[in-house]
CSV table of C-alpha atoms in Angstrom, one decimal:
chain,number,residue,atom,x,y,z
A,1,MET,CA,30.0,11.6,-26.0
A,2,ARG,CA,28.8,13.9,-23.2
A,3,HIS,CA,30.3,13.2,-19.8
A,4,PHE,CA,26.9,12.4,-18.4
A,5,ASP,CA,26.2,9.8,-21.1
A,6,MET,CA,29.6,8.2,-20.4
A,7,GLU,CA,28.6,8.0,-16.7
A,8,MET,CA,25.3,6.4,-17.6
A,9,ASN,CA,27.0,3.8,-19.8
A,10,ASP,CA,29.4,3.1,-17.0
A,11,LEU,CA,26.5,2.6,-14.6
A,12,LYS,CA,24.9,0.2,-17.0
A,13,SER,CA,28.0,-1.9,-17.6
A,14,ARG,CA,28.6,-2.0,-13.8
A,15,LEU,CA,25.1,-3.5,-13.3
A,16,VAL,CA,25.7,-6.0,-16.2
A,17,ASP,CA,29.0,-7.0,-14.5
A,18,MET,CA,27.3,-7.4,-11.2
A,19,ALA,CA,24.7,-9.6,-12.8
A,20,GLY,CA,27.6,-11.7,-14.2
A,21,LEU,CA,28.8,-12.3,-10.6
A,22,VAL,CA,25.3,-13.3,-9.5
A,23,GLN,CA,25.1,-15.7,-12.4
A,24,GLN,CA,28.4,-17.3,-11.4
A,25,MET,CA,27.1,-17.6,-7.8
A,26,LEU,CA,23.9,-19.3,-9.1
A,27,LYS,CA,25.9,-21.7,-11.2
A,28,ALA,CA,28.3,-22.6,-8.4
A,29,THR,CA,25.7,-23.1,-5.8
A,30,THR,CA,23.5,-25.3,-8.0
A,31,ASP,CA,26.5,-27.3,-9.2
A,32,GLU,CA,27.2,-27.8,-5.5
A,33,LEU,CA,23.8,-29.5,-5.0
A,34,VAL,CA,24.6,-32.1,-7.6
A,35,SER,CA,28.3,-32.6,-7.0
A,36,ARG,CA,28.2,-32.3,-3.2
A,37,ASP,CA,31.6,-30.4,-3.4
A,38,PRO,CA,31.8,-28.1,-0.4
A,39,ASN,CA,34.5,-26.1,-2.0
A,40,LEU,CA,31.9,-24.5,-4.2
A,41,SER,CA,30.4,-22.8,-1.1
A,42,GLU,CA,33.7,-20.9,-0.7
A,43,THR,CA,33.4,-19.7,-4.3
A,44,VAL,CA,29.8,-18.5,-3.6
A,45,PHE,CA,30.7,-16.8,-0.3
A,46,SER,CA,33.6,-15.0,-1.8
A,47,LEU,CA,31.6,-13.8,-4.9
A,48,GLU,CA,29.0,-12.5,-2.5
A,49,LYS,CA,31.5,-10.2,-0.9
A,50,GLU,CA,32.2,-8.7,-4.4
A,51,VAL,CA,28.5,-8.3,-5.0
A,52,ASN,CA,28.0,-6.5,-1.8
A,53,VAL,CA,30.8,-4.0,-2.5
A,54,GLN,CA,29.4,-3.4,-6.0
A,55,GLU,CA,26.0,-2.8,-4.6
A,56,ILE,CA,27.2,0.1,-2.4
A,57,VAL,CA,29.4,1.5,-5.2
A,58,ILE,CA,26.5,1.5,-7.7
A,59,ASP,CA,24.1,3.1,-5.2
A,60,ASP,CA,26.5,5.8,-4.5
A,61,LYS,CA,27.1,6.4,-8.2
A,62,CYS,CA,23.3,6.7,-8.8
A,63,LEU,CA,22.9,9.3,-6.0
A,64,LYS,CA,25.8,11.3,-7.4
A,65,LEU,CA,24.4,11.1,-11.0
A,66,ILE,CA,21.1,12.5,-9.7
A,67,ALA,CA,22.6,15.2,-7.5
A,68,LEU,CA,25.2,16.4,-10.1
A,69,ASN,CA,23.1,16.2,-13.2
A,70,GLN,CA,19.6,16.7,-12.1
A,71,PRO,CA,18.2,14.4,-14.7
A,72,VAL,CA,14.5,14.2,-15.6
A,73,GLY,CA,12.3,11.9,-17.7
A,74,ALA,CA,13.9,8.9,-19.2
A,75,ASP,CA,17.3,9.6,-17.7
A,76,LEU,CA,15.8,9.8,-14.2
A,77,ARG,CA,13.8,6.7,-14.7
A,78,PHE,CA,16.9,4.9,-15.9
A,79,ILE,CA,18.8,5.8,-12.7
A,80,THR,CA,16.0,5.0,-10.3
A,81,SER,CA,15.5,1.7,-12.1
A,82,ALA,CA,19.2,1.0,-11.8
A,83,MET,CA,18.9,1.5,-8.1
A,84,ARG,CA,16.1,-1.0,-7.9
A,85,ILE,CA,17.9,-3.5,-10.1
A,86,ASN,CA,21.0,-3.2,-8.0
A,87,SER,CA,19.0,-4.1,-4.9
A,88,ASP,CA,17.3,-7.1,-6.7
A,89,LEU,CA,20.7,-8.4,-7.8
A,90,GLU,CA,22.1,-8.2,-4.3
A,91,ARG,CA,19.1,-10.1,-3.0
A,92,MET,CA,19.6,-12.8,-5.6
A,93,ALA,CA,23.1,-13.1,-4.3
A,94,ASP,CA,21.7,-13.5,-0.8
A,95,GLU,CA,19.5,-16.3,-2.0
A,96,ALA,CA,22.5,-18.0,-3.7
A,97,VAL,CA,24.3,-17.9,-0.3
A,98,ASN,CA,21.2,-19.4,1.4
A,99,ILE,CA,21.3,-22.3,-1.1
A,100,SER,CA,25.0,-22.8,-0.5
A,101,GLU,CA,24.4,-23.0,3.2
A,102,ILE,CA,21.7,-25.6,2.8
A,103,ALA,CA,24.0,-27.5,0.3
A,104,LEU,CA,26.5,-27.7,3.1
A,105,ASP,CA,23.9,-29.0,5.5
A,106,LEU,CA,22.8,-31.6,3.0
A,107,LEU,CA,26.3,-33.1,3.1
A,108,LYS,CA,25.5,-34.4,6.6
A,109,TYR,CA,22.9,-36.8,5.2
A,110,PRO,CA,22.9,-39.5,2.5
A,111,GLN,CA,21.9,-38.1,-0.8
A,112,LEU,CA,18.2,-38.4,-1.6
A,113,LYS,CA,18.8,-39.9,-5.1
A,114,PRO,CA,16.8,-37.6,-7.3
A,115,LEU,CA,16.8,-33.8,-7.0
A,116,ILE,CA,13.4,-34.2,-8.6
A,117,ASP,CA,12.5,-31.1,-10.7
A,118,ILE,CA,15.0,-28.8,-8.9
A,119,PRO,CA,17.5,-28.9,-11.8
A,120,LYS,CA,14.7,-28.0,-14.2
A,121,MET,CA,13.7,-25.1,-12.0
A,122,VAL,CA,17.3,-23.9,-11.9
A,123,SER,CA,17.6,-24.0,-15.6
A,124,VAL,CA,14.4,-21.9,-16.1
A,125,VAL,CA,15.5,-19.4,-13.5
A,126,GLN,CA,19.0,-19.1,-14.9
A,127,GLN,CA,17.5,-18.2,-18.2
A,128,MET,CA,15.2,-15.6,-16.5
A,129,VAL,CA,18.2,-14.0,-14.8
A,130,ALA,CA,20.2,-13.9,-18.1
A,131,ASP,CA,17.3,-12.5,-20.1
A,132,SER,CA,16.2,-9.9,-17.5
A,133,ILE,CA,19.7,-8.4,-17.4
A,134,GLN,CA,20.0,-8.6,-21.2
A,135,ALA,CA,16.7,-6.9,-21.5
A,136,PHE,CA,18.1,-4.1,-19.2
A,137,ASN,CA,21.3,-3.9,-21.2
A,138,LYS,CA,19.5,-3.6,-24.6
A,139,SER,CA,16.3,-1.9,-23.3
A,140,ASP,CA,14.5,-4.9,-24.9
A,141,VAL,CA,10.9,-4.8,-23.7
A,142,GLU,CA,9.9,-8.0,-25.6
A,143,LEU,CA,12.7,-10.0,-23.8
A,144,ALA,CA,11.6,-8.5,-20.5
A,145,ARG,CA,8.0,-9.6,-21.2
A,146,SER,CA,9.2,-13.2,-21.9
A,147,VAL,CA,10.7,-13.3,-18.4
A,148,LEU,CA,7.4,-12.4,-16.8
A,149,GLU,CA,5.8,-15.4,-18.7
A,150,LYS,CA,8.4,-17.8,-17.3
A,151,ASP,CA,7.6,-16.9,-13.7
A,152,ASP,CA,4.4,-19.1,-13.9
A,153,GLU,CA,6.4,-22.0,-15.2
A,154,VAL,CA,8.7,-21.7,-12.2
A,155,ASP,CA,5.8,-21.6,-9.8
A,156,ASP,CA,4.3,-24.8,-11.4
A,157,LEU,CA,7.7,-26.6,-11.1
A,158,GLU,CA,8.0,-25.5,-7.5
A,159,ARG,CA,4.5,-27.0,-6.7
A,160,LEU,CA,5.6,-30.3,-8.4
A,161,VAL,CA,8.8,-30.3,-6.3
A,162,PHE,CA,6.9,-29.9,-3.1
A,163,LYS,CA,4.4,-32.6,-4.0
A,164,ASP,CA,7.2,-35.1,-4.8
A,165,LEU,CA,9.0,-34.3,-1.6
A,166,LYS,CA,5.9,-34.8,0.4
A,167,VAL,CA,5.5,-38.2,-1.1
A,168,PHE,CA,9.0,-39.1,-0.1
A,169,MET,CA,8.4,-37.9,3.5
A,170,THR,CA,5.1,-39.8,3.8
A,171,LYS,CA,6.8,-43.0,2.7
A,172,SER,CA,9.8,-42.8,5.0
A,173,SER,CA,10.0,-42.1,8.7
A,174,ASP,CA,13.8,-42.1,8.4
A,175,PRO,CA,14.9,-38.8,10.0
A,176,ASN,CA,17.6,-38.4,7.3
A,177,THR,CA,15.0,-38.4,4.5
A,178,ILE,CA,12.8,-35.9,6.4
A,179,HIS,CA,15.8,-33.6,7.0
A,180,THR,CA,17.0,-33.8,3.4
A,181,ALA,CA,13.5,-33.3,2.0
A,182,VAL,CA,13.0,-30.2,4.2
A,183,ASP,CA,16.3,-28.8,3.0
A,184,LEU,CA,15.3,-29.3,-0.6
A,185,ILE,CA,12.0,-27.6,0.0
A,186,LEU,CA,13.9,-24.6,1.2
A,187,VAL,CA,16.2,-24.8,-1.8
A,188,ALA,CA,13.2,-24.7,-4.1
A,189,ARG,CA,11.9,-21.7,-2.3
A,190,CYS,CA,15.2,-19.8,-2.7
A,191,ILE,CA,15.3,-20.6,-6.5
A,192,GLU,CA,11.7,-19.4,-6.8
A,193,ARG,CA,12.8,-16.2,-5.1
A,194,ILE,CA,15.6,-15.6,-7.5
A,195,GLY,CA,13.0,-16.0,-10.3
A,196,ASP,CA,10.9,-13.3,-8.6
A,197,HIS,CA,13.8,-10.9,-8.5
A,198,ALA,CA,14.4,-11.5,-12.3
A,199,THR,CA,10.7,-10.7,-12.7
A,200,ASN,CA,11.1,-7.5,-10.7
A,201,ILE,CA,14.1,-6.5,-12.9
A,202,SER,CA,12.0,-7.1,-16.1
A,203,GLU,CA,9.2,-5.0,-14.8
A,204,ASP,CA,11.7,-2.2,-14.1
A,205,VAL,CA,13.0,-2.5,-17.7
A,206,ILE,CA,9.5,-2.1,-19.0
A,207,PHE,CA,8.9,0.9,-16.7
A,208,MET,CA,12.3,2.4,-17.7
A,209,VAL,CA,11.6,2.1,-21.4
A,210,HIS,CA,7.9,3.0,-21.5
A,211,GLY,CA,7.6,5.2,-18.5
A,212,LYS,CA,4.6,3.1,-17.6
A,213,ASP,CA,4.2,1.1,-14.4
A,214,ILE,CA,3.1,-2.4,-15.3
A,215,ARG,CA,3.2,-3.7,-11.7
A,216,HIS,CA,-0.2,-4.9,-10.3
A,217,PRO,CA,-2.2,-4.4,-13.5
A,218,LYS,CA,-5.2,-6.2,-12.0
A,219,ASN,CA,-5.7,-3.3,-9.6
A,220,PHE,CA,-6.3,-0.9,-12.3
A,221,LYS,CA,-8.8,-2.8,-14.4
B,1,MET,CA,6.3,25.8,5.3
B,2,ARG,CA,7.8,25.6,1.8
B,3,HIS,CA,5.9,23.7,-0.8
B,4,PHE,CA,8.8,21.2,-1.1
B,5,ASP,CA,8.7,20.5,2.7
B,6,MET,CA,5.0,20.0,2.6
B,7,GLU,CA,5.4,17.5,-0.2
B,8,MET,CA,8.2,15.7,1.7
B,9,ASN,CA,5.9,15.4,4.8
B,10,ASP,CA,3.1,14.1,2.6
B,11,LEU,CA,5.5,11.5,1.2
B,12,LYS,CA,6.5,10.4,4.7
B,13,SER,CA,2.9,10.2,6.0
B,14,ARG,CA,1.9,8.2,2.9
B,15,LEU,CA,4.6,5.6,3.7
B,16,VAL,CA,3.5,5.5,7.3
B,17,ASP,CA,-0.1,4.9,6.2
B,18,MET,CA,1.0,2.2,3.8
B,19,ALA,CA,3.0,0.5,6.6
B,20,GLY,CA,-0.3,0.6,8.6
B,21,LEU,CA,-2.0,-1.4,5.9
B,22,VAL,CA,0.8,-3.9,5.9
B,23,GLN,CA,0.5,-4.2,9.7
B,24,GLN,CA,-3.2,-4.9,9.3
B,25,MET,CA,-2.5,-7.5,6.7
B,26,LEU,CA,0.1,-9.2,9.0
B,27,LYS,CA,-2.3,-9.2,11.9
B,28,ALA,CA,-5.2,-10.6,9.8
B,29,THR,CA,-3.1,-13.3,8.2
B,30,THR,CA,-1.5,-14.5,11.5
B,31,ASP,CA,-4.9,-14.4,13.3
B,32,GLU,CA,-6.1,-16.7,10.5
B,33,LEU,CA,-3.5,-19.3,11.3
B,34,VAL,CA,-4.9,-19.6,14.8
B,35,SER,CA,-8.6,-19.0,14.2
B,36,ARG,CA,-8.8,-21.0,10.9
B,37,ASP,CA,-11.3,-18.3,9.7
B,38,PRO,CA,-11.0,-18.2,5.9
B,39,ASN,CA,-12.8,-14.8,5.8
B,40,LEU,CA,-9.6,-13.3,7.0
B,41,SER,CA,-8.0,-14.2,3.7
B,42,GLU,CA,-10.5,-11.9,2.0
B,43,THR,CA,-9.4,-9.0,4.3
B,44,VAL,CA,-5.7,-9.7,3.4
B,45,PHE,CA,-6.3,-9.9,-0.4
B,46,SER,CA,-8.3,-6.7,-0.3
B,47,LEU,CA,-5.7,-4.8,1.7
B,48,GLU,CA,-3.1,-6.0,-0.7
B,49,LYS,CA,-4.8,-4.2,-3.6
B,50,GLU,CA,-4.7,-0.9,-1.6
B,51,VAL,CA,-1.0,-1.5,-0.9
B,52,ASN,CA,-0.3,-2.1,-4.6
B,53,VAL,CA,-2.0,1.1,-5.6
B,54,GLN,CA,-0.1,3.1,-2.9
B,55,GLU,CA,3.2,1.6,-4.1
B,56,ILE,CA,2.7,3.1,-7.5
B,57,VAL,CA,1.4,6.4,-6.3
B,58,ILE,CA,4.4,6.8,-3.9
B,59,ASP,CA,6.9,5.8,-6.5
B,60,ASP,CA,5.4,8.3,-8.9
B,61,LYS,CA,5.5,11.0,-6.2
B,62,CYS,CA,9.2,10.3,-5.5
B,63,LEU,CA,10.1,10.6,-9.2
B,64,LYS,CA,8.2,13.9,-9.5
B,65,LEU,CA,9.8,15.3,-6.3
B,66,ILE,CA,13.3,14.6,-7.7
B,67,ALA,CA,12.5,15.9,-11.2
B,68,LEU,CA,10.8,19.1,-10.1
B,69,ASN,CA,13.0,20.0,-7.1
B,70,GLN,CA,16.4,18.6,-8.0
B,71,PRO,CA,17.2,17.8,-4.4
B,72,VAL,CA,20.7,17.0,-3.2
B,73,GLY,CA,22.2,15.6,0.1
B,74,ALA,CA,19.9,14.7,2.9
B,75,ASP,CA,16.7,15.5,0.8
B,76,LEU,CA,17.8,13.2,-2.0
B,77,ARG,CA,18.8,10.5,0.4
B,78,PHE,CA,15.3,10.8,2.0
B,79,ILE,CA,13.5,10.4,-1.3
B,80,THR,CA,15.6,7.4,-2.6
B,81,SER,CA,15.3,5.8,0.8
B,82,ALA,CA,11.5,6.3,0.6
B,83,MET,CA,11.5,4.5,-2.8
B,84,ARG,CA,13.3,1.6,-1.3
B,85,ILE,CA,11.1,1.5,1.8
B,86,ASN,CA,8.1,1.6,-0.5
B,87,SER,CA,9.3,-1.5,-2.3
B,88,ASP,CA,10.1,-3.3,1.0
B,89,LEU,CA,6.6,-2.6,2.3
B,90,GLU,CA,5.0,-3.9,-0.9
B,91,ARG,CA,7.1,-7.1,-0.6
B,92,MET,CA,6.0,-7.5,3.0
B,93,ALA,CA,2.4,-7.4,1.7
B,94,ASP,CA,3.2,-10.1,-0.8
B,95,GLU,CA,4.5,-12.3,2.0
B,96,ALA,CA,1.3,-11.7,4.0
B,97,VAL,CA,-0.6,-12.8,0.9
B,98,ASN,CA,1.6,-15.9,0.7
B,99,ILE,CA,0.8,-16.7,4.4
B,100,SER,CA,-2.9,-16.3,3.8
B,101,GLU,CA,-2.8,-18.7,0.8
B,102,ILE,CA,-1.1,-21.3,2.9
B,103,ALA,CA,-3.6,-20.7,5.8
B,104,LEU,CA,-6.4,-21.5,3.3
B,105,ASP,CA,-4.5,-24.7,2.3
B,106,LEU,CA,-4.1,-25.7,6.0
B,107,LEU,CA,-7.9,-25.7,6.4
B,108,LYS,CA,-7.9,-28.9,4.2
B,109,TYR,CA,-6.1,-30.8,7.0
B,110,PRO,CA,-6.8,-31.4,10.7
B,111,GLN,CA,-5.1,-28.8,12.8
B,112,LEU,CA,-1.6,-29.9,14.0
B,113,LYS,CA,-2.2,-28.9,17.6
B,114,PRO,CA,0.6,-26.5,18.4
B,115,LEU,CA,1.8,-23.8,16.0
B,116,ILE,CA,5.1,-24.3,17.9
B,117,ASP,CA,7.1,-21.1,18.1
B,118,ILE,CA,5.4,-19.5,15.1
B,119,PRO,CA,3.3,-17.1,17.2
B,120,LYS,CA,6.4,-16.0,19.0
B,121,MET,CA,8.2,-15.4,15.7
B,122,VAL,CA,5.1,-13.4,14.5
B,123,SER,CA,5.2,-11.3,17.7
B,124,VAL,CA,8.9,-10.4,17.3
B,125,VAL,CA,8.4,-9.6,13.6
B,126,GLN,CA,5.4,-7.4,14.2
B,127,GLN,CA,7.5,-5.4,16.6
B,128,MET,CA,10.3,-5.1,14.0
B,129,VAL,CA,7.8,-3.8,11.4
B,130,ALA,CA,6.3,-1.3,13.8
B,131,ASP,CA,9.7,-0.1,15.0
B,132,SER,CA,11.3,0.1,11.6
B,133,ILE,CA,8.5,2.4,10.3
B,134,GLN,CA,8.5,4.4,13.5
B,135,ALA,CA,12.3,4.8,13.2
B,136,PHE,CA,11.7,6.1,9.6
B,137,ASN,CA,8.9,8.5,10.8
B,138,LYS,CA,11.0,9.9,13.6
B,139,SER,CA,14.5,9.5,12.0
B,140,ASP,CA,15.3,7.5,15.1
B,141,VAL,CA,18.6,5.7,14.5
B,142,GLU,CA,18.7,4.0,17.9
B,143,LEU,CA,15.3,2.4,17.2
B,144,ALA,CA,16.5,1.4,13.8
B,145,ARG,CA,19.5,-0.3,15.3
B,146,SER,CA,17.3,-2.2,17.8
B,147,VAL,CA,15.4,-3.7,14.8
B,148,LEU,CA,18.7,-5.1,13.3
B,149,GLU,CA,19.4,-6.9,16.6
B,150,LYS,CA,16.0,-8.6,16.6
B,151,ASP,CA,16.7,-10.2,13.2
B,152,ASP,CA,19.0,-12.8,14.9
B,153,GLU,CA,16.3,-13.6,17.3
B,154,VAL,CA,13.9,-14.3,14.5
B,155,ASP,CA,16.5,-16.6,12.7
B,156,ASP,CA,17.0,-18.6,16.0
B,157,LEU,CA,13.2,-19.0,16.4
B,158,GLU,CA,12.9,-20.1,12.8
B,159,ARG,CA,15.6,-22.8,13.3
B,160,LEU,CA,13.6,-24.0,16.4
B,161,VAL,CA,10.4,-24.2,14.4
B,162,PHE,CA,12.1,-26.2,11.6
B,163,LYS,CA,13.6,-28.6,14.2
B,164,ASP,CA,10.2,-29.2,16.0
B,165,LEU,CA,8.4,-29.7,12.7
B,166,LYS,CA,11.0,-32.3,11.5
B,167,VAL,CA,10.4,-34.2,14.8
B,168,PHE,CA,6.7,-34.2,14.1
B,169,MET,CA,7.3,-35.5,10.6
B,170,THR,CA,9.7,-38.2,11.7
B,171,LYS,CA,7.2,-39.5,14.2
B,172,SER,CA,4.3,-39.6,11.8
B,173,SER,CA,3.8,-41.1,8.4
B,174,ASP,CA,0.3,-39.6,8.2
B,175,PRO,CA,0.2,-37.6,4.9
B,176,ASN,CA,-1.9,-35.0,6.7
B,177,THR,CA,0.8,-34.3,9.2
B,178,ILE,CA,3.5,-34.1,6.5
B,179,HIS,CA,1.4,-31.7,4.5
B,180,THR,CA,0.6,-29.5,7.5
B,181,ALA,CA,4.2,-29.5,8.6
B,182,VAL,CA,5.5,-28.5,5.2
B,183,ASP,CA,2.9,-25.7,5.1
B,184,LEU,CA,4.1,-24.4,8.5
B,185,ILE,CA,7.7,-24.5,7.3
B,186,LEU,CA,6.7,-22.2,4.4
B,187,VAL,CA,4.8,-19.9,6.8
B,188,ALA,CA,7.8,-19.6,9.0
B,189,ARG,CA,9.9,-18.7,6.0
B,190,CYS,CA,7.4,-16.0,5.0
B,191,ILE,CA,7.5,-14.5,8.5
B,192,GLU,CA,11.3,-14.5,8.5
B,193,ARG,CA,11.2,-12.6,5.2
B,194,ILE,CA,9.0,-10.0,6.6
B,195,GLY,CA,11.6,-9.5,9.3
B,196,ASP,CA,14.3,-9.2,6.6
B,197,HIS,CA,12.3,-6.4,5.0
B,198,ALA,CA,12.0,-4.6,8.3
B,199,THR,CA,15.7,-5.0,8.6
B,200,ASN,CA,16.2,-3.4,5.2
B,201,ILE,CA,14.0,-0.5,6.1
B,202,SER,CA,16.0,0.1,9.3
B,203,GLU,CA,19.2,0.1,7.3
B,204,ASP,CA,17.7,2.6,5.0
B,205,VAL,CA,16.8,4.8,8.0
B,206,ILE,CA,20.4,4.7,9.2
B,207,PHE,CA,21.7,5.6,5.7
B,208,MET,CA,19.1,8.3,5.4
B,209,VAL,CA,20.0,10.0,8.7
B,210,HIS,CA,23.8,9.5,8.7
B,211,GLY,CA,24.5,9.4,4.9
B,212,LYS,CA,26.5,6.3,5.7
B,213,ASP,CA,25.8,2.9,4.2
B,214,ILE,CA,25.9,0.3,6.9
B,215,ARG,CA,25.0,-2.6,4.7
B,216,HIS,CA,27.6,-5.4,4.6
B,217,PRO,CA,30.0,-3.9,7.2
B,218,LYS,CA,32.1,-7.1,7.2
B,219,ASN,CA,33.2,-6.4,3.6
B,220,PHE,CA,34.9,-3.2,4.6
B,221,LYS,CA,36.8,-4.4,7.7
């Protein structure tokens, strides 16, 4: 195998590993919402540090790969897509940290019994994250497209969550309920964002494989 | 001037123009919150289409600049930073669209008299956007650093907005008040995100000029 190909494989496996860290963060932070175990925040914050280091290492690697090998065509698209995916993974990690901070805040208030459709949202988004990175790893355009379809499902679930929480708030003037409901609205928003980043990654995979930009198709009709 | 330098200048001025569109969107959408004029949403949606087209044109231009000129060092950093800034500008435009959609929803309910500190948040964030793109245009690291400092101010204002809205909701069990307050929480979140993107752009400018990654400094202490 050429040295350049080995370096490209190394770049790919670094991104897959980084996605693994992000998936661990997402699991820990959403477990925390259910278990109310504040120790899980520590896990999330410590994983974020690793993700941040990896982001810089990967970016640096991408710049060196371009500068030293002067790639064109599919290789260049792969590297610039990797830079973008790197950035989306890091922003997913930021959102997981946001959720963990809100989870800590939620501990101050009695638990609002149901988390409504938030666990369902989490499960769809976890699948989107797993599929988007698998699509990248295997250059699997079909799998990438299936992620794009799930984004609408997440948006629908988010709307349901908002609707249910508004009903809670209307029925109760207890400040604790209001506070908890607002926190859960912000959690839903963070989860929805993570889904958006998985969508971005999937669009990058399609661009990387086909060399065709599928973002904003409506503008080109 | 060399052809390559002309192309680099063209890339820079395209990004500055794109930022101008985003600034127009931000102004229109936040004016809409105050004026409750639904026509402003049309302006925002139509500007977003232009931004989306520009994003693809600029990305394509960046790839061609790398493939045809095989830049290294500062030139390569400039182009990859431009790709990242391009993506942050497009995501700012998405947030402006989100605000406009919420503004349309708000029309269904009587106006909750004060917009609290939201106009103040908007004004800080508008300055961050203007400064971050000016910092890019002039390679002005000091200006870029001043944007990073403003990010904390935005976070503080957002916390105040949330606090005030929770008080409103606690005092009123009117579903209209709850609905409006939740909408305004989501608006504040969108504005805060736009500030985050301006922060990202400023970090890119510092990286572009100094060749030093200043993201996540705490991890390297």
